[in-house]
Amino acid sequence: MKFLIQKERLSKSIQDVIKAVASRTTIPILIGIKIDATDEGVALTGSNSDISIKSFIPKEENDTELVDIIEPGSIVLHARFFSEIVRKLPDSIIEITVDDQFKTVIHSGNAEFVIHGLDAEEYPRLPIIDSEHSFTMPADLLITLVKQTVFAVSQSETRPILTGIHWVFENNELIAVATDSHRLALKKATLQTEFANNQAYNIVIPGKSLSELIKILEDNNQTLVEIFVTTNQILFKAKNLLFYSRLLEGKYPNTAKLIPTDNKTKVKINTKEFLQAVDRASLLAREGKNNVVKFTTMEQNMIEITSYTPEIGKVVEKVKSLSIEGEEIKISFSAKYMIDALRAIDGSEATIYFTGTMRPFVIKTDQDETILQLILPVRTF
Amino acid sequence: MKFLIQKERLSKSIQDVIKAVASRTTIPILIGIKIDATDEGVALTGSNSDISIKSFIPKEENDTELVDIIEPGSIVLHARFFSEIVRKLPDSIIEITVDDQFKTVIHSGNAEFVIHGLDAEEYPRLPIIDSEHSFTMPADLLITLVKQTVFAVSQSETRPILTGIHWVFENNELIAVATDSHRLALKKATLQTEFANNQAYNIVIPGKSLSELIKILEDNNQTLVEIFVTTNQILFKAKNLLFYSRLLEGKYPNTAKLIPTDNKTKVKINTKEFLQAVDRASLLAREGKNNVVKFTTMEQNMIEITSYTPEIGKVVEKVKSLSIEGEEIKISFSAKYMIDALRAIDGSEATIYFTGTMRPFVIKTDQDETILQLILPVRTF
């Protein structure tokens, strides 16, 4: 194998695929990045047990030569070393040569690295995806969809299914739900693709996979993503990029019944002011276990947010709401969950719908009806 | 105690003094920041066993009112909480009130924090410095002096004296030396102040103290620093700032005799090119224990830098030197020490003076005769 390649482009592709490479792995070859040089260009692949990422560098792009293939071939190189070497090479062009014994010479300017590669034949194959059924989504919609839900997945492996985001497609609507059983984030999206009759997907994608995916999509200014789903894999296909993730097995809980449909108190807030007040009130509460603040409706549309930590002290915050309708309420909740929810909603105004001190409450905004956040209160009263 | 204060200015002062506050301390009150409100303004103090920092906020500055003292007094508040609270307060003005029981109310906009303070009488007194003998130094000279030496102090407590920088003042010259016994950094500075006859200082200042000091000087755009030395303390006095450090006890080794005066090989290099080549050559060597690279002079003024790590591979770097005079040389050294030394020298050209494969070598630059770096080779040949 022998080829010349543009340093910056190679470095960018390495940064993308290295996101899938774990520093410790039970399959030793997965510590490497696979390089395939073909007549079309150079493909890099990184993989771990959850995700596989393949980035392609074509021979030419916009009339610029990116790769010059002298002899096609494949090799696996230690991901971290390869990444650091390429980043620090002196010249803008890099020559990579591999001999029969997997000895790899990386040459650039007056620098020459000779490193031991691994046999690419030993590298696991990427999942085979049936390409009959697919649909497309604008990359920015996909990014928003993930950002508005992924923070609510469970960080604990006690119930592995909750570490994923539940995606349900029906007709041309996608509903994404994440919950750690203390709070829930829901986001709806209307897709351009019409699904065929009776064709519906109901899948759970690991939250970590989606977090990595959106980083890569943002880094690459991707515009459109084509999505393929099989029984245990999902493939996101964008320009010069394939991103595979395994799906989580098991039945996702029925979350629809958790969301209250009525309400007894409706409090409309200025998101930013309220968020900052909760953030301050939680400054001392963070030291405690629960990071809990108390929320009390007052006269003249005022809200009082308080927090008390015996060893340190207490905070009282008064915030003016835009309106309070219905019964008075006194409720305690996690400041962190409230801050996460308000950040996800990302509108200047939001409305909190309470159905009582002991019941979950819902946060929505008139400015975007596709998003809903739910938080379970903490029983301190 | 009661006063009003500008939030931004208070926050800045907290950031300065908190550098002296350890998160864990054997003296519980040192986890706090001491606040003294007097008719002149507000002073904050942070302290640990090595350094004490006092930052002063005057009542007025440039015709702007910074502080309004309603009732003078003192209190000690938990440094981290106080810092976070102040930073997040909603209004640009903060009111702080302390009652007889050290209960402290911090009020700003609609937010009110009530925290338990500690008795300022319990806070240790700052060292008393005899103010008869002092000298001044421009802040930027002091910063350069520290930056060009501090990286070479020992990180190990095996010989505590080597964790400090040795300052020797004689006539109007200051010589600063740091060494961890594997390399040495030396910097000379000419001071405006003439010391009196027979008056000489010979002190060792902890490297950590000086690192913190220069951060604060840089943050505050200080121009001039007045320095007071006693037998076991040094005080740096700048505008609205007092920085105390203890001095290290013990005799600093005689380093002058370590520096070779003759040389057998003289290699002049382009600092940047050489530094980048050494950095690349050390990419694989870092995995090994010593981070050692080999340096060999070649024909036609070329230098070859190589590194070999059995499990990973090898690197060969060729760099053109500006000139090579004297005997051929083949020598091994720590890439890290070379990189640190060349960064400290901070000139476009440098000259390396070798006196043999087994002997320490010296790096200097024609562009700045006040700085000298010395590195001990590693015996691999």
mmCIF file with all atom_site columns, C-alpha atoms in Angstrom, chain A residues 116-301:
data_model
loop_
_atom_site.group_PDB
_atom_site.id
_atom_site.type_symbol
_atom_site.label_atom_id
_atom_site.label_alt_id
_atom_site.label_comp_id
_atom_site.label_asym_id
_atom_site.label_entity_id
_atom_site.label_seq_id
_atom_site.pdbx_PDB_ins_code
_atom_site.Cartn_x
_atom_site.Cartn_y
_atom_site.Cartn_z
_atom_site.occupancy
_atom_site.B_iso_or_equiv
_atom_site.pdbx_formal_charge
_atom_site.auth_seq_id
_atom_site.auth_comp_id
_atom_site.auth_asym_id
_atom_site.auth_atom_id
_atom_site.pdbx_PDB_model_num
ATOM 1   C CA . HIS A 1 116 ? 4.262   -1.396 13.386 1.00 0.00 ? 116 HIS A CA 1
ATOM 2   C CA . GLY A 1 117 ? 0.805   -1.808 11.848 1.00 0.00 ? 117 GLY A CA 1
ATOM 3   C CA . LEU A 1 118 ? -1.687  -4.621 12.294 1.00 0.00 ? 118 LEU A CA 1
ATOM 4   C CA . ASP A 1 119 ? -3.270  -6.856 9.666  1.00 0.00 ? 119 ASP A CA 1
ATOM 5   C CA . ALA A 1 120 ? -6.445  -5.181 8.347  1.00 0.00 ? 120 ALA A CA 1
ATOM 6   C CA . GLU A 1 121 ? -7.901  -8.654 7.672  1.00 0.00 ? 121 GLU A CA 1
ATOM 7   C CA . GLU A 1 122 ? -8.209  -9.069 11.450 1.00 0.00 ? 122 GLU A CA 1
ATOM 8   C CA . TYR A 1 123 ? -10.338 -5.938 11.803 1.00 0.00 ? 123 TYR A CA 1
ATOM 9   C CA . PRO A 1 124 ? -14.055 -6.674 12.397 1.00 0.00 ? 124 PRO A CA 1
ATOM 10  C CA . ARG A 1 125 ? -16.392 -6.108 9.459  1.00 0.00 ? 125 ARG A CA 1
ATOM 11  C CA . LEU A 1 126 ? -18.892 -3.268 9.677  1.00 0.00 ? 126 LEU A CA 1
ATOM 12  C CA . PRO A 1 127 ? -22.514 -4.332 10.197 1.00 0.00 ? 127 PRO A CA 1
ATOM 13  C CA . ILE A 1 128 ? -24.409 -5.133 6.993  1.00 0.00 ? 128 ILE A CA 1
ATOM 14  C CA . ILE A 1 129 ? -27.352 -2.800 6.598  1.00 0.00 ? 129 ILE A CA 1
ATOM 15  C CA . ASP A 1 130 ? -30.271 -3.649 4.336  1.00 0.00 ? 130 ASP A CA 1
ATOM 16  C CA . SER A 1 131 ? -30.519 -0.508 2.243  1.00 0.00 ? 131 SER A CA 1
ATOM 17  C CA . GLU A 1 132 ? -34.125 -0.932 1.112  1.00 0.00 ? 132 GLU A CA 1
ATOM 18  C CA . HIS A 1 133 ? -35.735 1.147  3.835  1.00 0.00 ? 133 HIS A CA 1
ATOM 19  C CA . SER A 1 134 ? -34.306 4.519  4.660  1.00 0.00 ? 134 SER A CA 1
ATOM 20  C CA . PHE A 1 135 ? -35.426 8.052  5.310  1.00 0.00 ? 135 PHE A CA 1
ATOM 21  C CA . THR A 1 136 ? -33.698 11.410 5.427  1.00 0.00 ? 136 THR A CA 1
ATOM 22  C CA . MET A 1 137 ? -33.565 14.145 8.033  1.00 0.00 ? 137 MET A CA 1
ATOM 23  C CA . PRO A 1 138 ? -31.910 17.583 7.913  1.00 0.00 ? 138 PRO A CA 1
ATOM 24  C CA . ALA A 1 139 ? -28.748 17.426 10.039 1.00 0.00 ? 139 ALA A CA 1
ATOM 25  C CA . ASP A 1 140 ? -29.721 20.478 12.120 1.00 0.00 ? 140 ASP A CA 1
ATOM 26  C CA . LEU A 1 141 ? -33.094 18.920 13.009 1.00 0.00 ? 141 LEU A CA 1
ATOM 27  C CA . LEU A 1 142 ? -31.340 15.727 14.075 1.00 0.00 ? 142 LEU A CA 1
ATOM 28  C CA . ILE A 1 143 ? -28.874 17.736 16.186 1.00 0.00 ? 143 ILE A CA 1
ATOM 29  C CA . THR A 1 144 ? -31.675 19.679 17.910 1.00 0.00 ? 144 THR A CA 1
ATOM 30  C CA . LEU A 1 145 ? -33.649 16.486 18.488 1.00 0.00 ? 145 LEU A CA 1
ATOM 31  C CA . VAL A 1 146 ? -30.721 14.859 20.245 1.00 0.00 ? 146 VAL A CA 1
ATOM 32  C CA . LYS A 1 147 ? -29.726 17.944 22.269 1.00 0.00 ? 147 LYS A CA 1
ATOM 33  C CA . GLN A 1 148 ? -33.266 18.413 23.557 1.00 0.00 ? 148 GLN A CA 1
ATOM 34  C CA . THR A 1 149 ? -33.537 14.849 24.863 1.00 0.00 ? 149 THR A CA 1
ATOM 35  C CA . VAL A 1 150 ? -30.151 13.214 25.451 1.00 0.00 ? 150 VAL A CA 1
ATOM 36  C CA . PHE A 1 151 ? -29.375 14.894 28.796 1.00 0.00 ? 151 PHE A CA 1
ATOM 37  C CA . ALA A 1 152 ? -32.361 13.055 30.344 1.00 0.00 ? 152 ALA A CA 1
ATOM 38  C CA . VAL A 1 153 ? -31.113 9.513  29.667 1.00 0.00 ? 153 VAL A CA 1
ATOM 39  C CA . SER A 1 154 ? -30.119 7.487  32.690 1.00 0.00 ? 154 SER A CA 1
ATOM 40  C CA . GLN A 1 155 ? -26.451 7.627  33.677 1.00 0.00 ? 155 GLN A CA 1
ATOM 41  C CA . SER A 1 156 ? -26.813 4.375  35.585 1.00 0.00 ? 156 SER A CA 1
ATOM 42  C CA . GLU A 1 157 ? -26.700 0.901  34.061 1.00 0.00 ? 157 GLU A CA 1
ATOM 43  C CA . THR A 1 158 ? -29.307 -0.412 36.561 1.00 0.00 ? 158 THR A CA 1
ATOM 44  C CA . ARG A 1 159 ? -31.916 -0.348 33.792 1.00 0.00 ? 159 ARG A CA 1
ATOM 45  C CA . PRO A 1 160 ? -29.793 -0.354 30.609 1.00 0.00 ? 160 PRO A CA 1
ATOM 46  C CA . ILE A 1 161 ? -32.767 0.444  28.368 1.00 0.00 ? 161 ILE A CA 1
ATOM 47  C CA . LEU A 1 162 ? -33.025 3.885  30.029 1.00 0.00 ? 162 LEU A CA 1
ATOM 48  C CA . THR A 1 163 ? -29.500 4.799  28.878 1.00 0.00 ? 163 THR A CA 1
ATOM 49  C CA . GLY A 1 164 ? -30.983 5.076  25.390 1.00 0.00 ? 164 GLY A CA 1
ATOM 50  C CA . ILE A 1 165 ? -33.346 7.448  23.619 1.00 0.00 ? 165 ILE A CA 1
ATOM 51  C CA . HIS A 1 166 ? -36.626 5.927  22.479 1.00 0.00 ? 166 HIS A CA 1
ATOM 52  C CA . TRP A 1 167 ? -37.478 6.800  18.871 1.00 0.00 ? 167 TRP A CA 1
ATOM 53  C CA . VAL A 1 168 ? -40.924 6.013  17.539 1.00 0.00 ? 168 VAL A CA 1
ATOM 54  C CA . PHE A 1 169 ? -41.714 6.722  13.887 1.00 0.00 ? 169 PHE A CA 1
ATOM 55  C CA . GLU A 1 170 ? -45.217 6.638  12.646 1.00 0.00 ? 170 GLU A CA 1
ATOM 56  C CA . ASN A 1 171 ? -46.541 8.127  9.432  1.00 0.00 ? 171 ASN A CA 1
ATOM 57  C CA . ASN A 1 172 ? -44.222 11.076 8.985  1.00 0.00 ? 172 ASN A CA 1
ATOM 58  C CA . GLU A 1 173 ? -43.699 11.860 12.640 1.00 0.00 ? 173 GLU A CA 1
ATOM 59  C CA . LEU A 1 174 ? -40.809 10.954 14.883 1.00 0.00 ? 174 LEU A CA 1
ATOM 60  C CA . ILE A 1 175 ? -41.206 11.088 18.670 1.00 0.00 ? 175 ILE A CA 1
ATOM 61  C CA . ALA A 1 176 ? -38.011 10.937 20.740 1.00 0.00 ? 176 ALA A CA 1
ATOM 62  C CA . VAL A 1 177 ? -38.205 10.295 24.481 1.00 0.00 ? 177 VAL A CA 1
ATOM 63  C CA . ALA A 1 178 ? -35.491 10.033 27.126 1.00 0.00 ? 178 ALA A CA 1
ATOM 64  C CA . THR A 1 179 ? -36.041 9.416  30.829 1.00 0.00 ? 179 THR A CA 1
ATOM 65  C CA . ASP A 1 180 ? -33.972 8.416  33.830 1.00 0.00 ? 180 ASP A CA 1
ATOM 66  C CA . SER A 1 181 ? -37.229 7.778  35.777 1.00 0.00 ? 181 SER A CA 1
ATOM 67  C CA . HIS A 1 182 ? -36.854 11.098 37.666 1.00 0.00 ? 182 HIS A CA 1
ATOM 68  C CA . ARG A 1 183 ? -37.449 13.343 34.668 1.00 0.00 ? 183 ARG A CA 1
ATOM 69  C CA . LEU A 1 184 ? -38.386 12.967 31.042 1.00 0.00 ? 184 LEU A CA 1
ATOM 70  C CA . ALA A 1 185 ? -37.636 14.849 27.833 1.00 0.00 ? 185 ALA A CA 1
ATOM 71  C CA . LEU A 1 186 ? -39.830 14.513 24.756 1.00 0.00 ? 186 LEU A CA 1
ATOM 72  C CA . LYS A 1 187 ? -39.344 15.981 21.311 1.00 0.00 ? 187 LYS A CA 1
ATOM 73  C CA . LYS A 1 188 ? -41.458 15.551 18.182 1.00 0.00 ? 188 LYS A CA 1
ATOM 74  C CA . ALA A 1 189 ? -40.238 16.087 14.635 1.00 0.00 ? 189 ALA A CA 1
ATOM 75  C CA . THR A 1 190 ? -42.086 16.048 11.363 1.00 0.00 ? 190 THR A CA 1
ATOM 76  C CA . LEU A 1 191 ? -40.115 14.280 8.663  1.00 0.00 ? 191 LEU A CA 1
ATOM 77  C CA . GLN A 1 192 ? -40.268 14.931 4.945  1.00 0.00 ? 192 GLN A CA 1
ATOM 78  C CA . THR A 1 193 ? -40.197 11.196 4.267  1.00 0.00 ? 193 THR A CA 1
ATOM 79  C CA . GLU A 1 194 ? -43.609 9.532  4.270  1.00 0.00 ? 194 GLU A CA 1
ATOM 80  C CA . PHE A 1 195 ? -43.321 6.061  5.680  1.00 0.00 ? 195 PHE A CA 1
ATOM 81  C CA . ALA A 1 196 ? -45.124 3.340  3.817  1.00 0.00 ? 196 ALA A CA 1
ATOM 82  C CA . ASN A 1 197 ? -48.380 1.982  5.267  1.00 0.00 ? 197 ASN A CA 1
ATOM 83  C CA . ASN A 1 198 ? -47.875 -0.126 8.359  1.00 0.00 ? 198 ASN A CA 1
ATOM 84  C CA . GLN A 1 199 ? -44.203 0.706  8.359  1.00 0.00 ? 199 GLN A CA 1
ATOM 85  C CA . ALA A 1 200 ? -43.274 1.914  11.817 1.00 0.00 ? 200 ALA A CA 1
ATOM 86  C CA . TYR A 1 201 ? -40.075 1.863  13.776 1.00 0.00 ? 201 TYR A CA 1
ATOM 87  C CA . ASN A 1 202 ? -39.808 1.590  17.516 1.00 0.00 ? 202 ASN A CA 1
ATOM 88  C CA . ILE A 1 203 ? -36.137 1.653  18.516 1.00 0.00 ? 203 ILE A CA 1
ATOM 89  C CA . VAL A 1 204 ? -33.896 2.611  21.432 1.00 0.00 ? 204 VAL A CA 1
ATOM 90  C CA . ILE A 1 205 ? -30.536 4.213  20.503 1.00 0.00 ? 205 ILE A CA 1
ATOM 91  C CA . PRO A 1 206 ? -27.764 4.549  23.132 1.00 0.00 ? 206 PRO A CA 1
ATOM 92  C CA . GLY A 1 207 ? -27.576 8.165  24.323 1.00 0.00 ? 207 GLY A CA 1
ATOM 93  C CA . LYS A 1 208 ? -23.772 8.115  24.073 1.00 0.00 ? 208 LYS A CA 1
ATOM 94  C CA . SER A 1 209 ? -23.932 7.122  20.391 1.00 0.00 ? 209 SER A CA 1
ATOM 95  C CA . LEU A 1 210 ? -26.200 10.038 19.579 1.00 0.00 ? 210 LEU A CA 1
ATOM 96  C CA . SER A 1 211 ? -23.996 12.469 21.541 1.00 0.00 ? 211 SER A CA 1
ATOM 97  C CA . GLU A 1 212 ? -20.973 11.410 19.472 1.00 0.00 ? 212 GLU A CA 1
ATOM 98  C CA . LEU A 1 213 ? -22.968 11.534 16.245 1.00 0.00 ? 213 LEU A CA 1
ATOM 99  C CA . ILE A 1 214 ? -24.076 15.130 16.691 1.00 0.00 ? 214 ILE A CA 1
ATOM 100 C CA . LYS A 1 215 ? -20.525 16.239 17.540 1.00 0.00 ? 215 LYS A CA 1
ATOM 101 C CA . ILE A 1 216 ? -19.352 14.849 14.197 1.00 0.00 ? 216 ILE A CA 1
ATOM 102 C CA . LEU A 1 217 ? -22.296 16.306 12.288 1.00 0.00 ? 217 LEU A CA 1
ATOM 103 C CA . GLU A 1 218 ? -21.613 19.736 13.806 1.00 0.00 ? 218 GLU A CA 1
ATOM 104 C CA . ASP A 1 219 ? -17.863 19.502 13.142 1.00 0.00 ? 219 ASP A CA 1
ATOM 105 C CA . ASN A 1 220 ? -18.480 18.680 9.488  1.00 0.00 ? 220 ASN A CA 1
ATOM 106 C CA . ASN A 1 221 ? -21.287 21.141 8.707  1.00 0.00 ? 221 ASN A CA 1
ATOM 107 C CA . GLN A 1 222 ? -23.360 18.285 7.349  1.00 0.00 ? 222 GLN A CA 1
ATOM 108 C CA . THR A 1 223 ? -26.714 19.255 5.866  1.00 0.00 ? 223 THR A CA 1
ATOM 109 C CA . LEU A 1 224 ? -28.644 16.028 5.284  1.00 0.00 ? 224 LEU A CA 1
ATOM 110 C CA . VAL A 1 225 ? -28.551 12.636 6.977  1.00 0.00 ? 225 VAL A CA 1
ATOM 111 C CA . GLU A 1 226 ? -29.956 9.409  5.560  1.00 0.00 ? 226 GLU A CA 1
ATOM 112 C CA . ILE A 1 227 ? -31.025 6.918  8.214  1.00 0.00 ? 227 ILE A CA 1
ATOM 113 C CA . PHE A 1 228 ? -31.208 3.119  7.847  1.00 0.00 ? 228 PHE A CA 1
ATOM 114 C CA . VAL A 1 229 ? -32.706 0.933  10.578 1.00 0.00 ? 229 VAL A CA 1
ATOM 115 C CA . THR A 1 230 ? -32.389 -2.831 11.053 1.00 0.00 ? 230 THR A CA 1
ATOM 116 C CA . THR A 1 231 ? -33.408 -4.945 14.016 1.00 0.00 ? 231 THR A CA 1
ATOM 117 C CA . ASN A 1 232 ? -30.232 -4.310 16.004 1.00 0.00 ? 232 ASN A CA 1
ATOM 118 C CA . GLN A 1 233 ? -28.380 -1.521 14.177 1.00 0.00 ? 233 GLN A CA 1
ATOM 119 C CA . ILE A 1 234 ? -28.953 2.005  12.976 1.00 0.00 ? 234 ILE A CA 1
ATOM 120 C CA . LEU A 1 235 ? -26.835 3.670  10.285 1.00 0.00 ? 235 LEU A CA 1
ATOM 121 C CA . PHE A 1 236 ? -26.579 7.430  9.817  1.00 0.00 ? 236 PHE A CA 1
ATOM 122 C CA . LYS A 1 237 ? -25.177 8.235  6.395  1.00 0.00 ? 237 LYS A CA 1
ATOM 123 C CA . ALA A 1 238 ? -23.961 11.725 5.551  1.00 0.00 ? 238 ALA A CA 1
ATOM 124 C CA . LYS A 1 239 ? -21.479 13.115 3.044  1.00 0.00 ? 239 LYS A CA 1
ATOM 125 C CA . ASN A 1 240 ? -18.314 10.972 3.187  1.00 0.00 ? 240 ASN A CA 1
ATOM 126 C CA . LEU A 1 241 ? -19.463 9.612  6.548  1.00 0.00 ? 241 LEU A CA 1
ATOM 127 C CA . LEU A 1 242 ? -21.042 6.414  7.847  1.00 0.00 ? 242 LEU A CA 1
ATOM 128 C CA . PHE A 1 243 ? -22.004 6.265  11.536 1.00 0.00 ? 243 PHE A CA 1
ATOM 129 C CA . TYR A 1 244 ? -23.261 2.904  12.863 1.00 0.00 ? 244 TYR A CA 1
ATOM 130 C CA . SER A 1 245 ? -24.705 2.372  16.308 1.00 0.00 ? 245 SER A CA 1
ATOM 131 C CA . ARG A 1 246 ? -26.075 -0.754 17.909 1.00 0.00 ? 246 ARG A CA 1
ATOM 132 C CA . LEU A 1 247 ? -29.627 -0.484 19.210 1.00 0.00 ? 247 LEU A CA 1
ATOM 133 C CA . LEU A 1 248 ? -30.538 -1.313 22.798 1.00 0.00 ? 248 LEU A CA 1
ATOM 134 C CA . GLU A 1 249 ? -32.502 -4.509 23.258 1.00 0.00 ? 249 GLU A CA 1
ATOM 135 C CA . GLY A 1 250 ? -35.577 -4.719 25.446 1.00 0.00 ? 250 GLY A CA 1
ATOM 136 C CA . LYS A 1 251 ? -38.899 -2.974 25.774 1.00 0.00 ? 251 LYS A CA 1
ATOM 137 C CA . TYR A 1 252 ? -38.870 0.741  26.511 1.00 0.00 ? 252 TYR A CA 1
ATOM 138 C CA . PRO A 1 253 ? -41.378 1.649  29.277 1.00 0.00 ? 253 PRO A CA 1
ATOM 139 C CA . ASN A 1 254 ? -44.688 3.193  28.278 1.00 0.00 ? 254 ASN A CA 1
ATOM 140 C CA . THR A 1 255 ? -43.944 6.815  29.047 1.00 0.00 ? 255 THR A CA 1
ATOM 141 C CA . ALA A 1 256 ? -47.102 8.329  27.539 1.00 0.00 ? 256 ALA A CA 1
ATOM 142 C CA . LYS A 1 257 ? -49.174 7.502  30.623 1.00 0.00 ? 257 LYS A CA 1
ATOM 143 C CA . LEU A 1 258 ? -46.708 9.386  32.877 1.00 0.00 ? 258 LEU A CA 1
ATOM 144 C CA . ILE A 1 259 ? -47.492 12.744 31.323 1.00 0.00 ? 259 ILE A CA 1
ATOM 145 C CA . PRO A 1 260 ? -50.398 14.471 33.113 1.00 0.00 ? 260 PRO A CA 1
ATOM 146 C CA . THR A 1 261 ? -53.061 15.832 30.781 1.00 0.00 ? 261 THR A CA 1
ATOM 147 C CA . ASP A 1 262 ? -54.771 18.188 33.245 1.00 0.00 ? 262 ASP A CA 1
ATOM 148 C CA . ASN A 1 263 ? -53.270 20.844 35.536 1.00 0.00 ? 263 ASN A CA 1
ATOM 149 C CA . LYS A 1 264 ? -54.192 22.792 38.674 1.00 0.00 ? 264 LYS A CA 1
ATOM 150 C CA . THR A 1 265 ? -51.598 25.567 38.509 1.00 0.00 ? 265 THR A CA 1
ATOM 151 C CA . LYS A 1 266 ? -50.115 27.197 35.439 1.00 0.00 ? 266 LYS A CA 1
ATOM 152 C CA . VAL A 1 267 ? -47.063 29.437 35.896 1.00 0.00 ? 267 VAL A CA 1
ATOM 153 C CA . LYS A 1 268 ? -45.665 31.329 32.951 1.00 0.00 ? 268 LYS A CA 1
ATOM 154 C CA . ILE A 1 269 ? -42.051 32.441 33.343 1.00 0.00 ? 269 ILE A CA 1
ATOM 155 C CA . ASN A 1 270 ? -39.295 34.365 31.665 1.00 0.00 ? 270 ASN A CA 1
ATOM 156 C CA . THR A 1 271 ? -36.960 31.435 31.034 1.00 0.00 ? 271 THR A CA 1
ATOM 157 C CA . LYS A 1 272 ? -33.669 33.240 31.485 1.00 0.00 ? 272 LYS A CA 1
ATOM 158 C CA . GLU A 1 273 ? -34.563 35.085 34.717 1.00 0.00 ? 273 GLU A CA 1
ATOM 159 C CA . PHE A 1 274 ? -36.104 31.992 36.260 1.00 0.00 ? 274 PHE A CA 1
ATOM 160 C CA . LEU A 1 275 ? -33.183 29.802 35.218 1.00 0.00 ? 275 LEU A CA 1
ATOM 161 C CA . GLN A 1 276 ? -30.638 32.170 36.767 1.00 0.00 ? 276 GLN A CA 1
ATOM 162 C CA . ALA A 1 277 ? -32.640 32.347 40.009 1.00 0.00 ? 277 ALA A CA 1
ATOM 163 C CA . VAL A 1 278 ? -32.827 28.547 40.239 1.00 0.00 ? 278 VAL A CA 1
ATOM 164 C CA . ASP A 1 279 ? -29.123 28.322 39.444 1.00 0.00 ? 279 ASP A CA 1
ATOM 165 C CA . ARG A 1 280 ? -28.284 30.714 42.300 1.00 0.00 ? 280 ARG A CA 1
ATOM 166 C CA . ALA A 1 281 ? -30.670 29.033 44.720 1.00 0.00 ? 281 ALA A CA 1
ATOM 167 C CA . SER A 1 282 ? -28.965 25.732 43.986 1.00 0.00 ? 282 SER A CA 1
ATOM 168 C CA . LEU A 1 283 ? -25.463 27.074 44.711 1.00 0.00 ? 283 LEU A CA 1
ATOM 169 C CA . LEU A 1 284 ? -25.577 25.904 48.315 1.00 0.00 ? 284 LEU A CA 1
ATOM 170 C CA . ALA A 1 285 ? -27.968 23.002 47.663 1.00 0.00 ? 285 ALA A CA 1
ATOM 171 C CA . ARG A 1 286 ? -25.386 21.326 45.399 1.00 0.00 ? 286 ARG A CA 1
ATOM 172 C CA . GLU A 1 287 ? -23.383 20.461 48.486 1.00 0.00 ? 287 GLU A CA 1
ATOM 173 C CA . GLY A 1 288 ? -26.276 18.352 49.737 1.00 0.00 ? 288 GLY A CA 1
ATOM 174 C CA . LYS A 1 289 ? -27.202 15.089 48.067 1.00 0.00 ? 289 LYS A CA 1
ATOM 175 C CA . ASN A 1 290 ? -30.246 16.079 46.114 1.00 0.00 ? 290 ASN A CA 1
ATOM 176 C CA . ASN A 1 291 ? -29.632 19.617 44.943 1.00 0.00 ? 291 ASN A CA 1
ATOM 177 C CA . VAL A 1 292 ? -33.231 20.379 45.895 1.00 0.00 ? 292 VAL A CA 1
ATOM 178 C CA . VAL A 1 293 ? -34.867 23.807 45.808 1.00 0.00 ? 293 VAL A CA 1
ATOM 179 C CA . LYS A 1 294 ? -38.319 24.823 47.034 1.00 0.00 ? 294 LYS A CA 1
ATOM 180 C CA . PHE A 1 295 ? -40.709 26.646 44.720 1.00 0.00 ? 295 PHE A CA 1
ATOM 181 C CA . THR A 1 296 ? -43.610 28.648 46.194 1.00 0.00 ? 296 THR A CA 1
ATOM 182 C CA . THR A 1 297 ? -46.147 30.816 44.385 1.00 0.00 ? 297 THR A CA 1
ATOM 183 C CA . MET A 1 298 ? -46.739 34.166 46.116 1.00 0.00 ? 298 MET A CA 1
ATOM 184 C CA . GLU A 1 299 ? -49.039 37.143 45.701 1.00 0.00 ? 299 GLU A CA 1
ATOM 185 C CA . GLN A 1 300 ? -48.672 39.564 42.793 1.00 0.00 ? 300 GLN A CA 1
ATOM 186 C CA . ASN A 1 301 ? -47.340 36.898 40.405 1.00 0.00 ? 301 ASN A CA 1
#
